[in-house]
Amino acid sequence: MSTYLSNNWETILTALRQHVWLALVPVVIGFVLALPIGYLGVRFPWLYHPLVNTCGVLYSIPSLALFVFLPVLLGTKILSPLNIVVALTIYTVALLARTVADGLRSVDALVVQSATAMGYRRLRRLIDVELPVALPVILAGLRVATVSNISLVSVGALIGVGGLGQLFTRGFQLFYTQPIIVGIVLSVALAGICDLAIVGLQRLVTPWTRYQRGAA
Amino acid sequence: MITFDDVVKVYPGGSTAVDHLSLELPTGKTTVFVGPSGCGKTTSLRMINRMINPTSGRILIDGQDVAGQDDALLRRKIGYVIQHAGLFPHRTVLDNVATVPMLLGKSRKEARTAALGLLERVGLSAEFASRYPAQLSGGQQQRVGVARALAADPPVMLMDEPFSAVDPVVREGLHREFLRLQKDLGKTIAMVTHDIDEAIKLGDVVVILRQGGKLAQIGTPQELLDHPADEFVAEFVGRDRGLRSLSFDTAAGLPVRPLTADLLLDEAGRPVSWGDGEPTGGTFTVEDSLRLVTDLAITSPVGIAVRVDANGKADGLVPHHDLVDHLAERRAAK
Ligand SMILES: Nc1ncnc2c1ncn2[C@@H]1O[C@H](COP(=O)(O)OP(=O)(O)OP(=O)(O)O)[C@@H](O)[C@H]1O
Ligand SMILES: [Mg+2]
């Protein structure tokens, strides 16, 4: 194993860097897109169900199908990492738009009412009150999206792009287990670290969730 | 002064929540809306700060129609307290209270300093300032709700069943503090409750609404108790309204008889017991209500209430037939 690592560390690092990039850029773009889309599902209640259904359908498209189909749609090269980024952004939006909508809907109506009664206008109320109160739900969705993206990137290796997934395909091609093990360990570790990072962020930005009613 | 001028509210479903309501809420006084569930109390209250817009008619605050005003700016001048307080769970107590001053453009520091003073006013020590609402009891949350509504020193306060989510003992305490605060602050308050006792205790003016959002009667608590306009009001204020009405008269006009040797006193002249060992069962002063005197006369084993002066020295006796005569005269005079 150590010979494999010392001979291939450059390849492994490149794969890891690519993996991080391919997984997390879509999380960021998807999150930014999901906020307004999710909000629309709350602002206009008739939009909520179409939104949830659309998200459900999008999320259920098999990733490989999407990776293969996107180049046709976007006119990109089949080996372009852009396909992966776009595909994962679609999944992230599908997951987070619904989470944002559900998070905002979970905010106690009394809290929203009292904010309105105190003289908040709609936008400031959203930013100062509704989003912060919905944050625990939204961040839970963000964890799912991040971890799921990290595992989906590997699928991209089947079409030739895919960060750590390339270590799997190489291992299979050569009947050689070491790259496979390294690939698995690194992608699990990456998912774990990202998950922990978000949990840490959550503790930092929502200190109030630590106090449950009656358990203070 | 808040004026309801022929206000009607019909909800989209077709139900009439408020039906041609015209009334005035005097400046600096507490006006309590009371009535059975669904009679349009909350609707009436929310039309004042435009959370709900009337179908027809006008609401004026000091002569200015609320309809012409910017919603958000109007609401920042009107304190609002609801049942369960509706506090922001993600903000500390201090920042909850600082909300409206900050909306009005005060710096965070300024707003927080003012908020700290307000917490004290509503009877919460500084140790609560950094807690989150989830770390407070229901009664404490309600106090924070009141402090938050008071924070920008609004001339008008709306309170929708502010004390109904807490147990009777806590409610009693909150009532006392409400009366104390209101005596200091003299806000123009519109309050909603479904509890007639609370209305009578806290209201300078009581508005009784009936099903369908119609005004049944408006008046001081005593007017409602002494002269209910109809069966509905009489029933609503309760069968013991005669006794309750006595809460509003003091014992100042009540004649007393001189002390007799039957009442044993200590060396300072304070009553100890009756000669045959029966306890006096309590005393009253001229400032106490006729209701208390009645209660003392009824429960006293010898049927006599004992009056004392400010120092606790016995200075008169009221046997219960004297009390009955006085009450009969009082009724005749009304
Ligand atoms: N948004 C709404 N749409 C349709 N009808 C409504 C709406 N809000 C209230 N109503 C109806 O209007 C009437 C008055 O409601 P309101 O909430 O003002 O009553 P309330 O006196 O505050 O009652 P409670 O003591 O139960 O709080 C009720 O019959 C209610 O069903
Ligand atoms: Mg109500």
Coordinates of C-alpha atoms and ligand atoms in Angstrom, one line a residue:
Chain A
M1 CA 0.0 0.0 0.0
S2 CA 2.7 2.4 0.9
T3 CA 4.5 1.9 -2.4
Y4 CA 1.3 2.6 -4.2
L5 CA 0.8 5.7 -2.2
S6 CA 4.3 7.0 -2.6
N7 CA 4.4 6.3 -6.3
N8 CA 0.9 7.8 -7.0
W9 CA 0.4 10.6 -4.5
E10 CA 0.4 13.2 -7.2
T11 CA -2.4 11.4 -9.1
I12 CA -4.3 10.8 -5.9
L13 CA -4.0 14.5 -4.8
T14 CA -5.2 15.7 -8.2
A15 CA -8.1 13.3 -8.1
L16 CA -9.0 14.5 -4.6
R17 CA -8.8 18.1 -5.5
Q18 CA -11.0 17.5 -8.6
H19 CA -13.4 15.6 -6.4
V20 CA -13.7 18.5 -3.9
W21 CA -14.2 21.0 -6.7
L22 CA -16.8 18.9 -8.6
A23 CA -18.8 18.2 -5.5
L24 CA -18.7 21.6 -3.7
V25 CA -19.1 24.1 -6.5
P26 CA -22.6 22.7 -7.3
V27 CA -23.5 22.9 -3.6
V28 CA -22.7 26.6 -3.6
I29 CA -24.4 27.4 -6.9
G30 CA -27.3 25.1 -6.0
F31 CA -27.8 26.7 -2.6
V32 CA -27.8 30.2 -4.0
L33 CA -30.4 29.2 -6.7
A34 CA -32.5 27.2 -4.2
L35 CA -33.0 30.2 -1.8
P36 CA -35.2 32.3 -4.2
I37 CA -36.8 29.3 -5.7
G38 CA -37.8 27.8 -2.3
Y39 CA -39.0 31.2 -1.2
L40 CA -41.3 31.5 -4.2
G41 CA -42.9 28.2 -3.1
V42 CA -43.8 29.9 0.2
R43 CA -44.6 33.4 -1.1
F44 CA -47.1 31.9 -3.6
P45 CA -48.6 28.9 -1.8
W46 CA -50.1 27.6 -5.0
L47 CA -46.6 27.1 -6.3
Y48 CA -45.6 24.8 -3.4
H49 CA -46.9 21.5 -4.7
P50 CA -45.7 22.0 -8.3
L51 CA -42.3 22.9 -6.8
V52 CA -42.2 19.8 -4.6
N53 CA -43.3 17.6 -7.5
T54 CA -40.8 19.0 -9.9
C55 CA -38.0 18.7 -7.4
G56 CA -39.0 15.1 -6.7
V57 CA -38.9 14.2 -10.4
L58 CA -35.5 15.9 -11.0
Y59 CA -34.0 14.2 -8.0
S60 CA -35.1 10.8 -9.3
I61 CA -33.4 11.0 -12.6
P62 CA -30.5 8.5 -12.5
S63 CA -27.2 10.4 -12.3
L64 CA -25.5 8.4 -15.1
A65 CA -28.4 9.2 -17.5
L66 CA -28.1 12.9 -16.6
F67 CA -24.3 12.8 -17.2
V68 CA -24.8 11.3 -20.6
F69 CA -27.7 13.3 -21.6
L70 CA -26.5 16.8 -20.6
P71 CA -23.8 17.1 -23.3
V72 CA -26.5 16.6 -25.9
L73 CA -28.6 19.3 -24.2
L74 CA -25.8 21.7 -23.5
G75 CA -23.6 21.1 -26.5
T76 CA -20.7 20.4 -24.2
K77 CA -18.0 17.7 -24.8
I78 CA -18.9 14.4 -23.2
L79 CA -15.7 14.5 -21.1
S80 CA -16.3 18.1 -19.9
P81 CA -16.4 18.4 -16.1
L82 CA -19.1 21.0 -16.7
N83 CA -21.6 18.2 -17.3
I84 CA -21.0 16.9 -13.8
V85 CA -21.2 20.4 -12.3
V86 CA -24.5 21.1 -14.0
A87 CA -25.9 17.7 -13.2
L88 CA -25.0 18.0 -9.5
T89 CA -26.3 21.6 -9.4
I90 CA -29.6 20.3 -10.6
Y91 CA -29.7 17.7 -7.8
T92 CA -28.7 20.3 -5.3
V93 CA -31.4 22.7 -6.3
A94 CA -34.0 19.9 -6.4
L95 CA -33.0 18.9 -2.9
L96 CA -32.5 22.4 -1.4
A97 CA -35.4 24.3 -3.0
R98 CA -37.8 22.0 -1.3
T99 CA -35.8 22.2 2.0
V100 CA -35.8 26.0 1.9
A101 CA -39.6 26.0 1.2
D102 CA -40.2 23.5 4.0
G103 CA -37.9 25.4 6.4
L104 CA -39.7 28.6 5.8
R105 CA -43.1 27.0 6.1
S106 CA -42.0 25.5 9.4
V107 CA -41.5 29.0 11.0
D108 CA -44.2 29.5 13.6
A109 CA -47.0 31.6 12.1
L110 CA -47.2 33.6 15.4
V111 CA -43.5 34.6 15.0
V112 CA -44.1 35.8 11.5
Q113 CA -47.2 37.6 12.6
S114 CA -45.6 39.3 15.4
A115 CA -42.7 40.4 13.2
T116 CA -45.2 41.9 10.8
A117 CA -47.1 43.6 13.6
M118 CA -43.8 45.2 14.8
G119 CA -43.3 46.9 11.5
Y120 CA -41.1 44.6 9.5
R121 CA -41.4 44.9 5.8
R122 CA -41.5 41.6 3.8
L123 CA -37.9 41.5 2.6
R124 CA -36.3 42.4 5.9
R125 CA -38.6 40.1 7.7
L126 CA -37.4 37.3 5.5
I127 CA -33.7 38.1 6.1
D128 CA -33.9 39.0 9.8
V129 CA -36.5 36.5 11.0
E130 CA -37.8 33.8 8.7
L131 CA -34.5 32.6 7.2
P132 CA -32.6 32.5 10.5
V133 CA -35.5 30.6 12.2
A134 CA -35.6 28.2 9.2
L135 CA -31.8 27.8 9.2
P136 CA -31.7 24.5 11.2
V137 CA -33.9 22.8 8.6
I138 CA -32.1 24.4 5.7
L139 CA -28.7 23.4 7.0
A140 CA -29.9 19.8 7.6
G141 CA -30.8 19.8 3.9
L142 CA -27.4 21.2 3.0
R143 CA -25.7 18.3 4.8
V144 CA -27.6 15.8 2.8
A145 CA -26.9 17.6 -0.5
T146 CA -23.2 17.9 0.2
V147 CA -22.7 14.3 1.2
S148 CA -24.8 13.1 -1.7
N149 CA -22.9 15.2 -4.2
I150 CA -19.6 13.8 -2.9
S151 CA -20.7 10.3 -3.5
L152 CA -22.3 11.2 -6.9
V153 CA -19.1 12.7 -8.3
S154 CA -17.6 9.2 -8.3
V155 CA -20.2 8.0 -10.8
G156 CA -18.8 10.6 -13.2
A157 CA -15.7 8.4 -13.5
L158 CA -17.8 6.1 -15.7
I159 CA -17.9 8.8 -18.3
G160 CA -14.3 9.7 -17.7
V161 CA -14.5 12.6 -15.2
G162 CA -15.0 12.0 -11.6
G163 CA -12.3 12.8 -9.1
L164 CA -11.7 9.9 -6.8
G165 CA -14.0 7.8 -8.9
Q166 CA -11.2 7.5 -11.4
L167 CA -9.2 5.6 -8.8
F168 CA -12.1 3.0 -8.8
T169 CA -12.2 2.6 -12.5
R170 CA -8.5 2.3 -12.8
G171 CA -8.4 -0.3 -10.0
F172 CA -11.1 -2.3 -11.7
Q173 CA -9.4 -2.1 -15.1
L174 CA -6.1 -3.4 -13.6
F175 CA -7.7 -5.8 -11.1
Y176 CA -5.8 -3.9 -8.5
T177 CA -7.5 -3.2 -5.1
Q178 CA -5.2 -0.5 -3.7
P179 CA -6.5 2.4 -5.7
I180 CA -10.0 1.3 -4.9
I181 CA -9.4 1.3 -1.2
V182 CA -7.7 4.6 -1.3
G183 CA -10.6 6.0 -3.3
I184 CA -13.2 4.7 -0.9
V185 CA -11.4 5.9 2.2
L186 CA -10.7 9.3 0.8
S187 CA -14.3 9.9 -0.4
V188 CA -15.8 8.7 2.9
A189 CA -13.3 10.9 4.8
L190 CA -14.2 13.8 2.6
A191 CA -17.9 13.4 3.1
G192 CA -17.3 13.1 6.9
I193 CA -15.2 16.2 7.1
C194 CA -17.7 18.3 5.0
D195 CA -20.6 17.0 7.1
L196 CA -18.8 17.9 10.3
A197 CA -17.9 21.3 8.9
I198 CA -21.6 22.0 8.3
V199 CA -22.5 20.8 11.8
G200 CA -19.9 23.1 13.2
L201 CA -21.3 26.0 11.2
Q202 CA -24.7 25.2 12.4
R203 CA -23.7 25.3 16.0
L204 CA -22.0 28.6 15.4
V205 CA -24.9 30.3 13.6
T206 CA -27.8 28.8 15.5
P207 CA -26.8 28.8 19.1
W208 CA -30.4 29.0 20.2
T209 CA -31.3 25.5 19.0
R210 CA -29.3 24.1 21.8
Y211 CA -32.0 25.1 24.3
Q212 CA -35.1 23.0 23.9
R213 CA -38.2 24.1 25.7
G214 CA -38.1 22.9 29.3
A215 CA -34.6 21.5 29.0
A216 CA -32.7 24.6 29.8
Chain B
M1 CA -58.1 58.5 20.9
I2 CA -58.9 55.6 18.6
T3 CA -62.1 55.8 16.7
F4 CA -64.0 53.1 15.0
D5 CA -66.3 54.7 12.5
D6 CA -69.0 52.4 11.2
V7 CA -66.5 49.6 10.7
V8 CA -67.5 46.4 8.9
K9 CA -65.4 43.3 8.2
V10 CA -66.7 40.6 6.0
Y11 CA -64.2 37.8 5.3
P12 CA -63.9 36.3 1.8
G13 CA -65.9 33.2 2.9
G14 CA -68.8 35.6 3.5
S15 CA -68.8 35.5 7.3
T16 CA -69.3 38.9 8.9
A17 CA -66.7 39.2 11.7
V18 CA -67.4 42.9 12.6
D19 CA -70.8 44.5 11.9
H20 CA -71.1 48.3 11.8
L21 CA -69.0 49.0 14.8
S22 CA -68.7 52.6 16.0
L23 CA -66.9 53.4 19.2
E24 CA -64.2 55.4 20.8
L25 CA -61.2 54.2 22.8
P26 CA -60.1 57.1 25.1
T27 CA -56.5 58.2 25.1
G28 CA -54.4 57.0 28.0
K29 CA -57.0 54.4 29.0
T30 CA -57.3 50.7 28.7
T31 CA -60.2 49.6 26.6
V32 CA -61.0 45.9 26.8
F33 CA -62.9 44.0 24.1
V34 CA -64.7 41.0 25.5
G35 CA -67.2 38.5 24.1
P36 CA -67.8 34.9 23.2
S37 CA -65.3 33.1 20.9
G38 CA -65.6 34.2 17.3
C39 CA -67.4 37.5 18.0
G40 CA -64.7 39.5 16.1
K41 CA -62.4 40.7 18.9
T42 CA -59.1 39.8 17.3
T43 CA -60.4 41.1 14.0
S44 CA -61.3 44.4 15.6
L45 CA -57.9 44.7 17.2
R46 CA -56.0 43.9 14.0
M47 CA -57.8 46.4 12.0
I48 CA -56.2 49.1 14.2
N49 CA -52.7 48.3 13.0
R50 CA -53.9 47.2 9.5
M51 CA -52.9 43.6 9.9
I52 CA -56.5 43.3 8.6
N53 CA -58.2 45.9 6.4
P54 CA -61.9 46.7 7.0
T55 CA -64.4 46.0 4.3
S56 CA -66.0 49.4 4.9
G57 CA -65.8 52.1 7.5
R58 CA -62.8 53.9 8.9
I59 CA -60.5 53.6 11.9
L60 CA -58.8 56.8 13.1
I61 CA -56.0 57.3 15.6
D62 CA -56.1 60.8 16.9
G63 CA -58.2 61.8 14.0
Q64 CA -55.9 60.3 11.3
D65 CA -57.3 57.5 9.2
V66 CA -55.0 54.5 9.5
A67 CA -55.9 53.5 5.9
G68 CA -53.8 56.3 4.4
Q69 CA -50.6 55.4 6.3
D70 CA -47.6 53.2 5.4
D71 CA -48.2 49.8 7.1
A72 CA -44.8 49.3 8.5
L73 CA -44.3 52.9 9.8
L74 CA -47.8 52.8 11.4
R75 CA -47.0 49.5 13.1
R76 CA -43.7 50.7 14.6
K77 CA -45.8 53.2 16.5
I78 CA -48.2 50.6 17.8
G79 CA -47.0 48.1 20.4
Y80 CA -48.4 44.6 19.8
V81 CA -48.6 41.7 22.3
I82 CA -50.1 38.3 21.6
Q83 CA -50.9 35.2 23.5
H84 CA -47.8 33.0 23.8
A85 CA -45.8 36.2 23.2
G86 CA -44.7 35.2 19.7
L87 CA -41.0 35.9 20.6
F88 CA -38.3 35.4 18.1
P89 CA -36.7 32.1 19.1
H90 CA -33.4 32.9 17.4
R91 CA -32.8 36.1 19.4
T92 CA -31.9 36.6 23.0
V93 CA -34.4 38.2 25.3
L94 CA -32.4 41.5 25.1
D95 CA -32.4 41.5 21.3
N96 CA -36.1 40.6 21.2
V97 CA -36.8 43.7 23.2
A98 CA -34.5 45.8 21.1
T99 CA -36.3 44.9 17.8
V100 CA -38.5 47.9 17.2
P101 CA -35.9 50.6 18.2
M102 CA -33.5 49.0 15.8
L103 CA -36.2 49.0 13.0
L104 CA -36.5 52.7 13.8
G105 CA -32.9 53.2 13.1
K106 CA -31.3 53.2 16.6
S107 CA -27.9 51.7 16.9
R108 CA -27.6 48.2 18.4
K109 CA -25.9 49.6 21.5
E110 CA -28.5 52.2 22.1
A111 CA -31.3 49.8 21.6
R112 CA -29.8 47.2 23.9
T113 CA -29.3 49.7 26.7
A114 CA -32.9 50.8 26.5
A115 CA -34.0 47.2 26.3
L116 CA -32.2 46.4 29.6
G117 CA -34.1 49.2 31.3
L118 CA -37.4 47.8 30.0
L119 CA -36.7 44.3 31.2
E120 CA -36.3 45.8 34.7
R121 CA -39.6 47.6 34.3
V122 CA -41.5 44.4 33.6
G123 CA -39.9 42.7 36.5
L124 CA -37.1 40.7 34.9
S125 CA -33.6 40.9 36.2
A126 CA -30.6 41.4 34.0
E127 CA -29.7 37.8 34.2
F128 CA -32.5 37.0 31.7
A129 CA -31.1 39.4 29.1
S130 CA -28.8 36.8 27.4
R131 CA -31.3 33.9 27.5
Y132 CA -33.2 32.6 24.5
P133 CA -37.0 32.5 24.7
A134 CA -36.9 28.7 25.0
Q135 CA -35.2 29.1 28.3
L136 CA -38.1 31.1 29.9
S137 CA -41.3 30.1 31.5
G138 CA -44.6 31.1 30.0
G139 CA -45.0 34.0 32.4
Q140 CA -41.5 35.3 31.7
Q141 CA -42.0 35.1 28.0
Q142 CA -45.2 37.1 28.4
R143 CA -43.2 39.8 30.3
V144 CA -40.6 39.9 27.5
G145 CA -43.5 40.2 25.0
V146 CA -44.8 43.3 26.9
A147 CA -41.3 44.8 27.2
R148 CA -40.8 44.3 23.5
A149 CA -44.1 46.0 22.7
L150 CA -43.1 48.9 24.9
A151 CA -39.6 49.3 23.6
A152 CA -40.1 52.1 21.2
D153 CA -42.4 53.8 23.7
P154 CA -45.5 53.7 21.3
P155 CA -48.5 55.8 22.4
V156 CA -50.8 52.9 21.5
M157 CA -50.7 49.3 22.5
L158 CA -52.7 46.3 21.2
M159 CA -52.9 43.2 23.3
D160 CA -54.6 40.1 22.2
E161 CA -55.3 37.8 25.1
P162 CA -51.9 38.6 26.6
F163 CA -52.4 36.8 29.8
S164 CA -54.5 33.8 28.9
A165 CA -51.7 31.3 28.3
V166 CA -50.4 31.3 31.9
D167 CA -51.7 29.7 35.0
P168 CA -54.1 31.7 37.3
V169 CA -51.4 32.5 39.9
V170 CA -49.0 33.9 37.4
R171 CA -51.8 35.7 35.7
E172 CA -52.7 37.4 38.9
G173 CA -49.1 38.7 39.2
L174 CA -49.1 39.8 35.6
H175 CA -52.4 41.7 36.2
R176 CA -51.0 43.5 39.2
E177 CA -47.9 44.6 37.2
F178 CA -50.0 45.5 34.2
L179 CA -52.0 47.9 36.4
R180 CA -48.9 49.3 38.0
L181 CA -47.2 49.9 34.6
Q182 CA -50.3 51.4 33.0
K183 CA -50.6 53.8 35.9
D184 CA -47.1 55.0 35.2
L185 CA -47.2 55.0 31.4
G186 CA -50.8 55.9 30.6
K187 CA -50.8 54.3 27.1
T188 CA -53.9 54.1 25.0
I189 CA -54.5 50.3 25.2
A190 CA -56.8 48.1 23.2
M191 CA -56.9 44.7 24.8
V192 CA -58.8 41.5 23.9
T193 CA -59.9 38.8 26.3
H194 CA -62.6 36.3 26.6
D195 CA -62.5 36.5 30.4
I196 CA -65.1 39.0 31.7
D197 CA -63.3 39.1 35.1
E198 CA -60.1 40.1 33.5
A199 CA -62.0 42.8 31.5
I200 CA -63.6 44.2 34.6
K201 CA -60.3 44.2 36.5
L202 CA -58.1 45.7 33.8
G203 CA -60.4 47.8 31.7
D204 CA -61.2 51.5 32.2
V205 CA -63.7 50.9 29.4
V206 CA -65.2 47.6 28.5
V207 CA -66.6 46.8 25.0
I208 CA -68.9 43.7 25.0
L209 CA -69.3 42.2 21.5
R210 CA -71.9 39.6 20.6
Q211 CA -71.9 36.8 18.0
G212 CA -71.6 38.3 14.5
G213 CA -69.4 41.2 15.6
K214 CA -72.1 43.4 16.9
L215 CA -71.6 45.8 19.7
A216 CA -73.6 44.7 22.7
Q217 CA -72.6 47.4 25.1
I218 CA -69.7 49.8 25.9
G219 CA -69.1 51.4 29.3
T220 CA -67.1 51.4 32.4
P221 CA -67.0 48.1 34.3
Q222 CA -69.3 49.5 36.9
E223 CA -71.8 50.7 34.4
L224 CA -71.9 47.3 32.8
L225 CA -72.4 45.6 36.1
D226 CA -75.0 48.0 37.4
H227 CA -76.9 48.6 34.2
P228 CA -76.5 45.8 31.7
A229 CA -78.2 46.9 28.4
D230 CA -79.9 43.5 27.9
E231 CA -80.2 39.9 28.8
F232 CA -77.1 39.0 26.8
V233 CA -74.9 41.4 28.7
A234 CA -76.4 40.6 32.1
E235 CA -75.8 36.9 31.4
F236 CA -72.3 37.6 30.1
V237 CA -71.1 39.7 33.1
G238 CA -72.4 37.0 35.3
R239 CA -75.1 36.3 37.9
D240 CA -72.9 37.7 40.7
R241 CA -72.6 41.0 39.0
G242 CA -74.2 42.7 42.0
L243 CA -71.5 41.5 44.3
R244 CA -68.8 42.3 41.8
S245 CA -70.1 45.8 41.3
L246 CA -69.2 46.4 44.9
S247 CA -65.6 46.2 44.1
F248 CA -65.8 49.6 42.5
D249 CA -67.1 51.5 45.5
T250 CA -64.9 52.2 48.6
A251 CA -66.1 52.0 52.1
A252 CA -65.6 55.8 52.5
G253 CA -69.4 56.5 52.5
L254 CA -70.3 53.6 54.8
P255 CA -71.5 54.7 58.3
V256 CA -69.9 53.0 61.2
R257 CA -71.0 52.5 64.9
P258 CA -68.7 53.2 67.8
L259 CA -66.6 50.4 69.3
T260 CA -68.2 48.3 72.0
A261 CA -66.6 46.5 74.9
D262 CA -67.2 43.2 73.2
L263 CA -64.2 43.9 70.9
L264 CA -60.9 43.2 72.7
L265 CA -58.0 45.5 71.7
D266 CA -54.3 45.3 72.4
E267 CA -52.5 48.3 74.0
A268 CA -52.1 50.0 70.6
G269 CA -55.8 49.8 70.0
R270 CA -55.6 47.1 67.4
P271 CA -58.4 44.5 67.4
V272 CA -57.5 41.1 68.9
S273 CA -60.7 39.1 69.1
W274 CA -64.3 39.2 70.2
G275 CA -65.0 38.9 73.9
D276 CA -66.2 35.3 73.6
G277 CA -62.9 34.4 71.9
E278 CA -64.3 34.5 68.3
P279 CA -61.7 35.9 65.8
T280 CA -62.4 39.2 64.0
G281 CA -61.6 37.5 60.7
G282 CA -59.9 40.5 59.2
T283 CA -60.5 44.3 59.1
F284 CA -61.0 47.0 56.5
T285 CA -60.1 50.7 56.0
V286 CA -62.0 53.4 54.3
E287 CA -60.0 52.8 51.1
D288 CA -61.1 49.2 50.8
S289 CA -64.0 48.2 48.6
L290 CA -67.6 47.6 49.7
R291 CA -67.0 44.1 48.4
L292 CA -64.4 43.4 51.1
V293 CA -66.6 44.8 53.8
T294 CA -69.5 42.6 52.6
D295 CA -67.2 39.6 52.7
L296 CA -66.1 40.4 56.2
A297 CA -69.6 40.9 57.5
I298 CA -70.7 37.7 56.0
T299 CA -67.8 35.6 57.2
S300 CA -67.5 37.2 60.7
P301 CA -68.9 34.8 63.3
V302 CA -70.7 37.7 65.0
G303 CA -71.8 39.3 61.7
I304 CA -69.8 42.5 62.3
A305 CA -67.0 44.0 60.1
V306 CA -64.3 45.9 62.0
R307 CA -62.9 49.1 60.5
V308 CA -59.4 50.3 61.3
D309 CA -57.5 53.4 60.6
A310 CA -54.2 53.7 58.7
N311 CA -52.3 52.5 61.8
G312 CA -54.4 49.5 62.3
K313 CA -56.3 51.0 65.3
A314 CA -59.9 49.9 65.4
D315 CA -62.2 52.9 64.8
G316 CA -65.7 51.6 63.9
L317 CA -68.0 48.7 63.5
V318 CA -70.4 47.7 60.7
P319 CA -73.0 45.1 61.6
H320 CA -74.3 43.4 58.6
H321 CA -77.9 44.9 58.8
D322 CA -76.3 48.4 58.5
L323 CA -74.4 47.2 55.5
V324 CA -77.6 45.9 53.9
D325 CA -79.3 49.3 54.5
H326 CA -76.3 51.1 52.9
L327 CA -76.4 48.8 49.9
A328 CA -80.1 49.4 49.4
E329 CA -79.6 53.2 49.5
R330 CA -76.7 52.9 47.1
R331 CA -78.9 50.9 44.7
A332 CA -81.7 53.5 44.9
A333 CA -79.2 56.3 44.2
K334 CA -78.1 54.8 40.9
Ligands
LIG1 N1 -59.0 34.8 7.8 C1 -60.3 34.5 8.0 N2 -61.1 34.1 7.0 C2 -62.4 33.8 7.2 N3 -63.0 34.0 8.3 C3 -62.3 34.4 9.4 C4 -60.9 34.7 9.3 N4 -60.5 35.1 10.5 C5 -61.5 35.1 11.3 N5 -62.6 34.7 10.7 C6 -64.0 34.5 11.2 O1 -64.4 35.8 11.7 C7 -65.0 35.7 13.0 C8 -64.3 36.5 14.0 O2 -63.0 36.0 14.2 P1 -62.0 36.6 15.3 O3 -60.8 35.9 15.2 O4 -62.0 38.1 15.2 O5 -62.8 36.2 16.6 P2 -62.4 36.3 18.2 O6 -63.5 37.1 18.8 O7 -61.0 36.9 18.3 O8 -62.5 34.8 18.7 P3 -61.6 34.1 19.8 O9 -62.1 34.5 21.1 O10 -61.9 32.6 19.5 O11 -60.1 34.4 19.5 C9 -65.0 34.2 13.3 O12 -66.3 33.7 13.0 C10 -64.0 33.6 12.4 O13 -64.3 32.3 12.0
MG2 MG -59.1 36.1 19.0

